[in-house]
Amino acid sequence: MARTSSGFMAPVALAAAALLVAPASAQEQVVKIGHSGPLSGPNAFAGKDNENGVRLAVEELNAKKIVVGGKTLKFELVSEDDQCDARTGVSVAQKLVDSGVKFVMGPYCSGVAIPASRVYNEGGAMVSTVGTNPKVTENGYKNLFRIIASDTQIGSNMAVYAAKELKVKQVAVIDDRTAFGQGVAEQFSKEAKKQGLTVVGQEFTTDKSTDFLSILTSLKGKQPEAIFFGGYAPQAAPMARQMKQLGLTAKLLGGDTLCSPEVGKLGGEAVNDTVVCAQGGTMLDKVAAGPAFKAKYKARFKQDADAYAASYYDQVMFIAEAMQKAQSTDPAKVGAQMGQLSHQGVAGTYAYDDKGNLKQAPITVLTFKNAAPVPLASY
C-alpha cells in the first residue's frame, strides 16, 4: 500500500482503505439486551442465574449471525443490579432507557417490576419479567411480557394440591410483606377457602428476617397441617430449620421461590419432604430439550441452572425470532409479532394474551430429597 516517506499512508490509499472497511461496519447493528435483577444481597443467586440465561442466548445468537433489515445483529448484554429494591430498580430502569436499551430482561422481584415497568413503558422499551404479582401486567403496558405463571396460577395450584393431594384440612399463612409475598399468599388463601380448607392463622415477617421462632410458636398452638409462606428462599430455609427445631410437623408450602436449589443449600436436611412448592414451567429433566440445556449451561457457567435461566434464555430467543419475522429491531414491531407468534422454547411454549400473560403456563409441584428439588407432578 502506498506510504509517504514518513511511513504514513498516502491520502488516496487511505480513502481506498476506508471504502473497504466501511461496508462491513455498516452491515452490523448492535442490539442491547438489558438485564435488571438482584446481583448482590440474599437473592443474588437468582439474579446471576437469570443473567446467565440471557448471556447464553446472546452468545448463541451472535454465533448464528442473524440478519435483520440487511444488517447482521450483534447482541450486547447490559446487566444492572436492582438489589430487589423498588427505588434502585426505578433508577436502573432510567439508566437502561437513557443508554438506549430497548429490550429488558427482568426485573426478578414483583416489587421492582411494578414501579420500574412505567419507566420502561415511557422509554419505549420491551420488558420480559418473572415478576409474578398479578398487578405487574395490569397497567395496560403494551410491550410487557410475563414469561412464567402468575401468582394467581401458582398460589391457586398450591392450594388445590394441599387439599386434593396432601389432604390437609387446616392451614396457616405467613407472608414477607413484599409485593410478591403478599400476592402469592393472598391467592393461596383465596383458593384454600374455596377448597374447603380452614386458615387457622396468618402471620407476617420481612424479606430481611431470619428468626421466625415467635411466629412459628404462635402458629404451632393452632395446629396447622401445612403453612404457606409467601416469600423468598433466604427466609424459607431458616424457617424450615426452625419448624423442625420446634417440633412443628406441618409441611412448608410456597411458590416458585421456594423451589430454588438455594433452599436446599441453606436449609439442608430440614427441607427434605417438608418444603413443597409450585413453580411456573415444566421441570427441565422432564422436557425434550431440558437435559441438553442443563448440560450446556453447566459447561458454560460451571454450575447448575436454577429456577429461571431457561425461561430467560427462551424469551431472548423468542425476541430474536420475532425480530427476524418483523425484519425490524423496533420494540413496537417486535412486540406486535410476539403477540401473534408462538415460540417453542426449552421450558415450554411461549404465546401471550393481550395483557402479556402466557396463554398456557404449566406449573410443576416439587419437594426436596437430599436437599435438592425433585418434581412430584405437573399441571
Tab-separated table of C-alpha atoms in Angstrom:
chain	number	residue	atom	x	y	z
A	1	MET	CA	0.000	0.000	0.000
A	2	ALA	CA	1.330	3.475	-0.874
A	3	ARG	CA	3.046	5.272	2.028
A	4	THR	CA	4.679	8.685	2.365
A	5	SER	CA	8.362	8.907	3.262
A	6	SER	CA	7.320	9.336	6.927
A	7	GLY	CA	5.658	5.933	6.860
A	8	PHE	CA	2.026	7.153	6.812
A	9	MET	CA	-0.381	6.026	4.084
A	10	ALA	CA	-0.942	8.461	1.262
A	11	PRO	CA	-4.398	10.185	1.216
A	12	VAL	CA	-5.587	8.232	-1.863
A	13	ALA	CA	-4.637	4.885	-0.333
A	14	LEU	CA	-6.218	5.913	2.960
A	15	ALA	CA	-9.503	6.744	1.248
A	16	ALA	CA	-9.454	3.432	-0.571
A	17	ALA	CA	-8.847	1.572	2.687
A	18	ALA	CA	-11.751	3.429	4.299
A	19	LEU	CA	-14.023	2.333	1.451
A	20	LEU	CA	-13.005	-1.274	2.001
A	21	VAL	CA	-13.911	-1.298	5.706
A	22	ALA	CA	-16.970	0.952	5.598
A	23	PRO	CA	-19.474	-1.557	4.142
A	24	ALA	CA	-18.534	-4.234	6.717
A	25	SER	CA	-19.187	-1.989	9.707
A	26	ALA	CA	-22.318	-0.544	8.106
A	27	GLN	CA	-23.758	-4.064	7.811
A	28	GLU	CA	-23.667	-4.671	11.568
A	29	GLN	CA	-26.270	-3.396	14.021
A	30	VAL	CA	-25.788	-3.517	17.775
A	31	VAL	CA	-28.857	-4.587	19.787
A	32	LYS	CA	-28.515	-4.056	23.528
A	33	ILE	CA	-30.295	-6.579	25.740
A	34	GLY	CA	-30.683	-5.198	29.260
A	35	HIS	CA	-30.963	-7.264	32.412
A	36	SER	CA	-32.279	-5.987	35.746
A	37	GLY	CA	-32.066	-8.269	38.761
A	38	PRO	CA	-30.526	-8.774	42.215
A	39	LEU	CA	-26.792	-9.263	41.588
A	40	SER	CA	-25.975	-8.565	45.244
A	41	GLY	CA	-27.725	-9.406	48.510
A	42	PRO	CA	-29.540	-12.602	49.532
A	43	ASN	CA	-31.255	-13.137	46.155
A	44	ALA	CA	-28.056	-12.669	44.107
A	45	PHE	CA	-28.042	-16.400	43.263
A	46	ALA	CA	-31.296	-15.873	41.322
A	47	GLY	CA	-30.141	-12.660	39.635
A	48	LYS	CA	-26.917	-14.292	38.418
A	49	ASP	CA	-28.823	-17.347	37.189
A	50	ASN	CA	-31.239	-15.167	35.218
A	51	GLU	CA	-28.334	-13.125	33.821
A	52	ASN	CA	-26.583	-16.339	32.759
A	53	GLY	CA	-29.702	-17.454	30.868
A	54	VAL	CA	-29.676	-14.162	28.943
A	55	ARG	CA	-25.903	-14.378	28.366
A	56	LEU	CA	-26.166	-17.895	26.941
A	57	ALA	CA	-28.842	-16.788	24.463
A	58	VAL	CA	-26.867	-13.675	23.465
A	59	GLU	CA	-23.719	-15.723	22.804
A	60	GLU	CA	-25.607	-18.272	20.705
A	61	LEU	CA	-27.409	-15.594	18.696
A	62	ASN	CA	-24.129	-13.809	17.956
A	63	ALA	CA	-22.648	-17.107	16.737
A	64	LYS	CA	-25.642	-17.540	14.380
A	65	LYS	CA	-25.152	-14.049	12.849
A	66	ILE	CA	-28.834	-13.257	12.392
A	67	VAL	CA	-29.620	-10.785	9.598
A	68	VAL	CA	-32.480	-8.295	10.028
A	69	GLY	CA	-33.170	-5.487	7.565
A	70	GLY	CA	-29.986	-6.296	5.668
A	71	LYS	CA	-27.783	-5.972	8.768
A	72	THR	CA	-26.146	-8.625	10.937
A	73	LEU	CA	-27.312	-8.178	14.501
A	74	LYS	CA	-24.721	-8.034	17.245
A	75	PHE	CA	-26.372	-8.567	20.634
A	76	GLU	CA	-24.807	-6.974	23.712
A	77	LEU	CA	-25.791	-7.774	27.310
A	78	VAL	CA	-26.073	-4.778	29.643
A	79	SER	CA	-26.691	-6.063	33.177
A	80	GLU	CA	-27.588	-3.950	36.217
A	81	ASP	CA	-28.056	-4.777	39.908
A	82	ASP	CA	-31.509	-3.663	41.104
A	83	GLN	CA	-30.992	-5.346	44.518
A	84	CYS	CA	-34.683	-6.405	44.539
A	85	ASP	CA	-35.302	-2.848	45.761
A	86	ALA	CA	-38.021	-0.661	44.215
A	87	ARG	CA	-36.130	2.636	44.341
A	88	THR	CA	-32.926	1.097	42.990
A	89	GLY	CA	-34.914	-0.724	40.312
A	90	VAL	CA	-36.512	2.501	39.079
A	91	SER	CA	-33.033	4.115	38.881
A	92	VAL	CA	-31.756	1.093	36.945
A	93	ALA	CA	-34.730	1.374	34.576
A	94	GLN	CA	-33.959	5.034	33.897
A	95	LYS	CA	-30.276	4.238	33.354
A	96	LEU	CA	-31.039	1.462	30.865
A	97	VAL	CA	-33.583	3.595	28.990
A	98	ASP	CA	-31.170	6.567	28.884
A	99	SER	CA	-28.420	4.355	27.443
A	100	GLY	CA	-30.643	3.246	24.563
A	101	VAL	CA	-31.585	-0.238	25.783
A	102	LYS	CA	-34.871	-1.242	24.130
A	103	PHE	CA	-35.189	-4.842	25.345
A	104	VAL	CA	-35.025	-5.572	29.084
A	105	MET	CA	-34.993	-8.979	30.750
A	106	GLY	CA	-36.239	-8.694	34.351
A	107	PRO	CA	-36.880	-7.485	36.966
A	108	TYR	CA	-36.920	-10.639	39.099
A	109	CYS	CA	-38.883	-9.163	42.020
A	110	SER	CA	-42.506	-8.044	41.578
A	111	GLY	CA	-41.898	-5.117	43.936
A	112	VAL	CA	-39.352	-3.798	41.423
A	113	ALA	CA	-41.207	-4.812	38.255
A	114	ILE	CA	-44.382	-2.881	39.154
A	115	PRO	CA	-42.834	0.631	39.507
A	116	ALA	CA	-39.984	0.102	37.003
A	117	SER	CA	-42.333	-1.014	34.213
A	118	ARG	CA	-43.742	2.523	33.990
A	119	VAL	CA	-40.250	3.907	33.276
A	120	TYR	CA	-39.607	1.260	30.643
A	121	ASN	CA	-43.001	1.879	29.053
A	122	GLU	CA	-42.388	5.624	28.839
A	123	GLY	CA	-38.933	4.920	27.375
A	124	GLY	CA	-40.345	2.659	24.645
A	125	ALA	CA	-38.580	-0.462	25.939
A	126	MET	CA	-39.894	-4.025	25.934
A	127	VAL	CA	-39.886	-5.756	29.351
A	128	SER	CA	-39.850	-9.511	29.932
A	129	THR	CA	-40.219	-10.256	33.633
A	130	VAL	CA	-40.647	-13.176	36.027
A	131	GLY	CA	-42.451	-10.875	38.494
A	132	THR	CA	-45.482	-12.980	39.393
A	133	ASN	CA	-47.736	-10.482	41.209
A	134	PRO	CA	-50.954	-10.057	39.142
A	135	LYS	CA	-50.522	-6.248	39.269
A	136	VAL	CA	-47.375	-6.491	37.106
A	137	THR	CA	-49.465	-6.913	33.947
A	138	GLU	CA	-52.496	-4.827	34.978
A	139	ASN	CA	-51.300	-1.376	33.888
A	140	GLY	CA	-52.034	-1.946	30.215
A	141	TYR	CA	-48.418	-1.553	29.056
A	142	LYS	CA	-48.261	-2.924	25.538
A	143	ASN	CA	-44.745	-4.305	25.490
A	144	LEU	CA	-44.604	-6.033	28.859
A	145	PHE	CA	-44.480	-9.831	28.977
A	146	ARG	CA	-44.626	-12.139	31.992
A	147	ILE	CA	-42.574	-15.140	30.939
A	148	ILE	CA	-43.794	-17.574	33.648
A	149	ALA	CA	-47.023	-18.342	35.505
A	150	SER	CA	-48.512	-15.614	37.717
A	151	ASP	CA	-49.251	-15.729	41.453
A	152	THR	CA	-52.883	-16.396	40.588
A	153	GLN	CA	-51.849	-19.657	38.936
A	154	ILE	CA	-49.028	-20.567	41.364
A	155	GLY	CA	-50.853	-19.756	44.632
A	156	SER	CA	-54.102	-21.343	43.463
A	157	ASN	CA	-52.410	-24.527	42.287
A	158	MET	CA	-50.618	-24.904	45.616
A	159	ALA	CA	-53.943	-24.627	47.486
A	160	VAL	CA	-55.560	-27.220	45.215
A	161	TYR	CA	-52.562	-29.518	45.712
A	162	ALA	CA	-52.768	-29.096	49.513
A	163	ALA	CA	-56.446	-30.018	49.517
A	164	LYS	CA	-56.509	-32.768	46.898
A	165	GLU	CA	-53.087	-34.434	47.222
A	166	LEU	CA	-51.831	-33.636	50.730
A	167	LYS	CA	-55.397	-33.967	52.053
A	168	VAL	CA	-54.853	-31.315	54.730
A	169	LYS	CA	-57.761	-29.516	56.397
A	170	GLN	CA	-56.060	-26.769	58.438
A	171	VAL	CA	-53.504	-24.350	57.001
A	172	ALA	CA	-51.694	-21.222	58.186
A	173	VAL	CA	-50.228	-18.416	56.073
A	174	ILE	CA	-47.091	-16.294	56.512
A	175	ASP	CA	-46.012	-13.569	54.093
A	176	ASP	CA	-42.985	-11.282	53.961
A	177	ARG	CA	-44.928	-8.104	53.075
A	178	THR	CA	-43.264	-7.789	49.641
A	179	ALA	CA	-45.442	-7.392	46.542
A	180	PHE	CA	-44.564	-10.948	45.544
A	181	GLY	CA	-45.022	-12.490	49.000
A	182	GLN	CA	-48.350	-10.814	49.696
A	183	GLY	CA	-49.669	-11.523	46.210
A	184	VAL	CA	-48.961	-15.247	46.189
A	185	ALA	CA	-50.152	-15.654	49.803
A	186	GLU	CA	-53.453	-13.909	49.028
A	187	GLN	CA	-54.052	-16.175	46.038
A	188	PHE	CA	-53.289	-19.246	48.154
A	189	SER	CA	-55.670	-18.129	50.937
A	190	LYS	CA	-58.452	-17.348	48.479
A	191	GLU	CA	-58.239	-20.731	46.761
A	192	ALA	CA	-57.714	-22.609	50.057
A	193	LYS	CA	-61.058	-21.308	51.318
A	194	LYS	CA	-62.725	-22.315	48.033
A	195	GLN	CA	-61.301	-25.803	48.524
A	196	GLY	CA	-62.868	-26.006	51.986
A	197	LEU	CA	-59.630	-25.571	53.957
A	198	THR	CA	-59.601	-23.619	57.223
A	199	VAL	CA	-56.976	-20.868	57.529
A	200	VAL	CA	-56.206	-21.120	61.266
A	201	GLY	CA	-53.668	-18.313	61.453
A	202	GLN	CA	-51.960	-15.542	59.491
A	203	GLU	CA	-48.545	-14.062	60.367
A	204	PHE	CA	-46.214	-11.524	58.767
A	205	THR	CA	-42.447	-11.136	58.564
A	206	THR	CA	-39.991	-9.273	56.300
A	207	ASP	CA	-37.689	-10.232	53.452
A	208	LYS	CA	-34.696	-9.436	55.712
A	209	SER	CA	-35.689	-11.613	58.717
A	210	THR	CA	-34.033	-14.891	59.687
A	211	ASP	CA	-35.651	-15.515	63.092
A	212	PHE	CA	-39.180	-16.889	62.884
A	213	LEU	CA	-39.394	-18.679	66.248
A	214	SER	CA	-42.033	-16.370	67.763
A	215	ILE	CA	-44.458	-16.521	64.816
A	216	LEU	CA	-43.923	-20.265	64.383
A	217	THR	CA	-44.542	-20.836	68.109
A	218	SER	CA	-47.768	-18.853	67.815
A	219	LEU	CA	-48.869	-20.951	64.824
A	220	LYS	CA	-47.888	-24.258	66.448
A	221	GLY	CA	-50.606	-23.764	69.056
A	222	LYS	CA	-53.194	-23.553	66.243
A	223	GLN	CA	-52.144	-26.958	64.845
A	224	PRO	CA	-51.884	-26.261	61.101
A	225	GLU	CA	-51.108	-29.283	58.931
A	226	ALA	CA	-49.433	-27.019	56.379
A	227	ILE	CA	-48.009	-23.488	56.440
A	228	PHE	CA	-47.923	-21.483	53.229
A	229	PHE	CA	-45.050	-18.991	53.059
A	230	GLY	CA	-45.219	-16.095	50.607
A	231	GLY	CA	-41.579	-15.072	50.410
A	232	TYR	CA	-38.096	-15.881	49.175
A	233	ALA	CA	-35.521	-18.663	49.550
A	234	PRO	CA	-33.241	-16.903	52.110
A	235	GLN	CA	-36.166	-16.801	54.573
A	236	ALA	CA	-37.771	-20.153	53.667
A	237	ALA	CA	-34.669	-22.206	54.520
A	238	PRO	CA	-34.192	-20.961	58.120
A	239	MET	CA	-37.973	-21.124	58.565
A	240	ALA	CA	-37.884	-24.852	57.715
A	241	ARG	CA	-34.998	-25.400	60.157
A	242	GLN	CA	-36.824	-23.549	62.940
A	243	MET	CA	-40.026	-25.527	62.300
A	244	LYS	CA	-38.034	-28.705	62.864
A	245	GLN	CA	-36.426	-27.217	65.989
A	246	LEU	CA	-39.909	-26.518	67.425
A	247	GLY	CA	-41.231	-29.970	66.526
A	248	LEU	CA	-43.704	-28.402	64.094
A	249	THR	CA	-44.553	-31.231	61.700
A	250	ALA	CA	-46.555	-29.166	59.185
A	251	LYS	CA	-45.470	-29.045	55.542
A	252	LEU	CA	-43.964	-25.714	54.456
A	253	LEU	CA	-45.688	-24.738	51.207
A	254	GLY	CA	-44.707	-21.957	48.845
A	255	GLY	CA	-44.434	-20.578	45.348
A	256	ASP	CA	-41.641	-20.690	42.819
A	257	THR	CA	-39.036	-19.008	45.047
A	258	LEU	CA	-39.137	-21.976	47.425
A	259	CYS	CA	-38.342	-24.355	44.552
A	260	SER	CA	-34.827	-22.954	44.201
A	261	PRO	CA	-31.895	-25.308	44.907
A	262	GLU	CA	-30.761	-22.475	47.220
A	263	VAL	CA	-33.451	-23.588	49.705
A	264	GLY	CA	-31.720	-26.967	49.921
A	265	LYS	CA	-28.259	-25.411	50.180
A	266	LEU	CA	-29.342	-23.142	53.042
A	267	GLY	CA	-31.804	-25.497	54.764
A	268	GLY	CA	-30.069	-28.864	54.474
A	269	GLU	CA	-31.981	-31.917	55.678
A	270	ALA	CA	-34.667	-29.752	57.345
A	271	VAL	CA	-36.268	-29.115	53.942
A	272	ASN	CA	-36.468	-32.780	52.905
A	273	ASP	CA	-40.104	-33.904	52.465
A	274	THR	CA	-41.148	-30.738	54.324
A	275	VAL	CA	-40.932	-27.992	51.702
A	276	VAL	CA	-43.487	-28.399	48.918
A	277	CYS	CA	-43.586	-25.689	46.256
A	278	ALA	CA	-45.157	-24.799	42.924
A	279	GLN	CA	-43.003	-23.423	40.134
A	280	GLY	CA	-44.029	-21.959	36.804
A	281	GLY	CA	-42.841	-24.083	33.903
A	282	THR	CA	-42.035	-27.726	33.476
A	283	MET	CA	-39.053	-29.459	35.066
A	284	LEU	CA	-36.116	-29.411	32.651
A	285	ASP	CA	-35.463	-33.114	33.249
A	286	LYS	CA	-38.972	-33.891	32.015
A	287	VAL	CA	-38.953	-31.952	28.702
A	288	ALA	CA	-37.255	-32.900	25.446
A	289	ALA	CA	-34.756	-30.033	25.256
A	290	GLY	CA	-34.180	-29.803	29.026
A	291	PRO	CA	-31.237	-32.144	29.634
A	292	ALA	CA	-29.260	-30.642	26.720
A	293	PHE	CA	-29.879	-27.111	28.044
A	294	LYS	CA	-28.798	-28.127	31.563
A	295	ALA	CA	-25.591	-29.674	30.210
A	296	LYS	CA	-24.854	-26.630	28.033
A	297	TYR	CA	-25.463	-24.250	30.941
A	298	LYS	CA	-23.213	-26.237	33.284
A	299	ALA	CA	-20.426	-26.423	30.717
A	300	ARG	CA	-20.538	-22.643	30.208
A	301	PHE	CA	-21.009	-21.438	33.803
A	302	LYS	CA	-19.605	-24.353	35.869
A	303	GLN	CA	-22.789	-24.580	37.958
A	304	ASP	CA	-26.321	-25.952	37.639
A	305	ALA	CA	-29.139	-23.857	36.215
A	306	ASP	CA	-31.546	-22.547	38.854
A	307	ALA	CA	-35.265	-21.764	38.505
A	308	TYR	CA	-35.477	-19.336	35.573
A	309	ALA	CA	-32.302	-19.487	33.464
A	310	ALA	CA	-34.169	-21.464	30.788
A	311	SER	CA	-37.132	-19.038	30.764
A	312	TYR	CA	-34.826	-16.030	30.296
A	313	TYR	CA	-32.920	-17.892	27.575
A	314	ASP	CA	-36.157	-18.846	25.810
A	315	GLN	CA	-37.547	-15.317	25.827
A	316	VAL	CA	-34.372	-13.813	24.334
A	317	MET	CA	-34.574	-16.446	21.581
A	318	PHE	CA	-38.264	-15.595	21.044
A	319	ILE	CA	-37.403	-11.877	20.741
A	320	ALA	CA	-34.757	-12.691	18.117
A	321	GLU	CA	-37.233	-14.853	16.195
A	322	ALA	CA	-39.773	-12.002	16.245
A	323	MET	CA	-37.099	-9.564	15.008
A	324	GLN	CA	-36.476	-11.820	12.003
A	325	LYS	CA	-40.207	-12.138	11.286
A	326	ALA	CA	-40.727	-8.365	11.604
A	327	GLN	CA	-37.426	-7.605	9.818
A	328	SER	CA	-37.013	-4.883	12.419
A	329	THR	CA	-35.460	-4.240	15.831
A	330	ASP	CA	-38.110	-1.662	16.724
A	331	PRO	CA	-39.620	-2.942	20.020
A	332	ALA	CA	-43.155	-1.966	18.955
A	333	LYS	CA	-42.897	-4.058	15.762
A	334	VAL	CA	-41.137	-6.922	17.539
A	335	GLY	CA	-43.756	-6.948	20.325
A	336	ALA	CA	-46.591	-6.955	17.781
A	337	GLN	CA	-45.053	-10.044	16.165
A	338	MET	CA	-44.701	-11.770	19.521
A	339	GLY	CA	-48.390	-11.190	20.153
A	340	GLN	CA	-49.137	-13.233	17.024
A	341	LEU	CA	-46.451	-15.905	17.255
A	342	SER	CA	-45.962	-18.986	19.385
A	343	HIS	CA	-42.417	-19.986	20.329
A	344	GLN	CA	-41.381	-23.463	21.428
A	345	GLY	CA	-38.629	-22.954	23.982
A	346	VAL	CA	-36.706	-25.207	26.346
A	347	ALA	CA	-39.007	-24.596	29.329
A	348	GLY	CA	-42.307	-24.540	27.447
A	349	THR	CA	-44.371	-22.872	24.738
A	350	TYR	CA	-44.494	-19.071	24.755
A	351	ALA	CA	-47.668	-17.429	23.454
A	352	TYR	CA	-49.067	-14.303	25.095
A	353	ASP	CA	-52.540	-12.877	25.625
A	354	ASP	CA	-53.372	-9.195	25.160
A	355	LYS	CA	-52.197	-8.394	28.716
A	356	GLY	CA	-48.800	-10.012	28.209
A	357	ASN	CA	-49.524	-13.130	30.268
A	358	LEU	CA	-48.763	-16.612	28.980
A	359	LYS	CA	-51.858	-18.221	27.458
A	360	GLN	CA	-50.810	-21.570	28.883
A	361	ALA	CA	-48.498	-21.527	31.873
A	362	PRO	CA	-47.586	-25.008	33.112
A	363	ILE	CA	-46.972	-25.499	36.845
A	364	THR	CA	-44.740	-28.112	38.447
A	365	VAL	CA	-45.076	-29.094	42.116
A	366	LEU	CA	-41.830	-30.136	43.792
A	367	THR	CA	-40.486	-31.282	47.142
A	368	PHE	CA	-36.914	-31.796	48.367
A	369	LYS	CA	-34.962	-35.047	48.647
A	370	ASN	CA	-31.336	-35.000	49.795
A	371	ALA	CA	-31.680	-31.180	49.968
A	372	ALA	CA	-32.371	-30.996	46.208
A	373	PRO	CA	-35.683	-30.160	44.470
A	374	VAL	CA	-37.461	-33.109	42.826
A	375	PRO	CA	-40.712	-32.943	40.826
A	376	LEU	CA	-43.886	-34.518	42.165
A	377	ALA	CA	-46.414	-33.539	39.487
A	378	SER	CA	-47.020	-31.122	36.613
A	379	TYR	CA	-50.295	-29.408	35.762
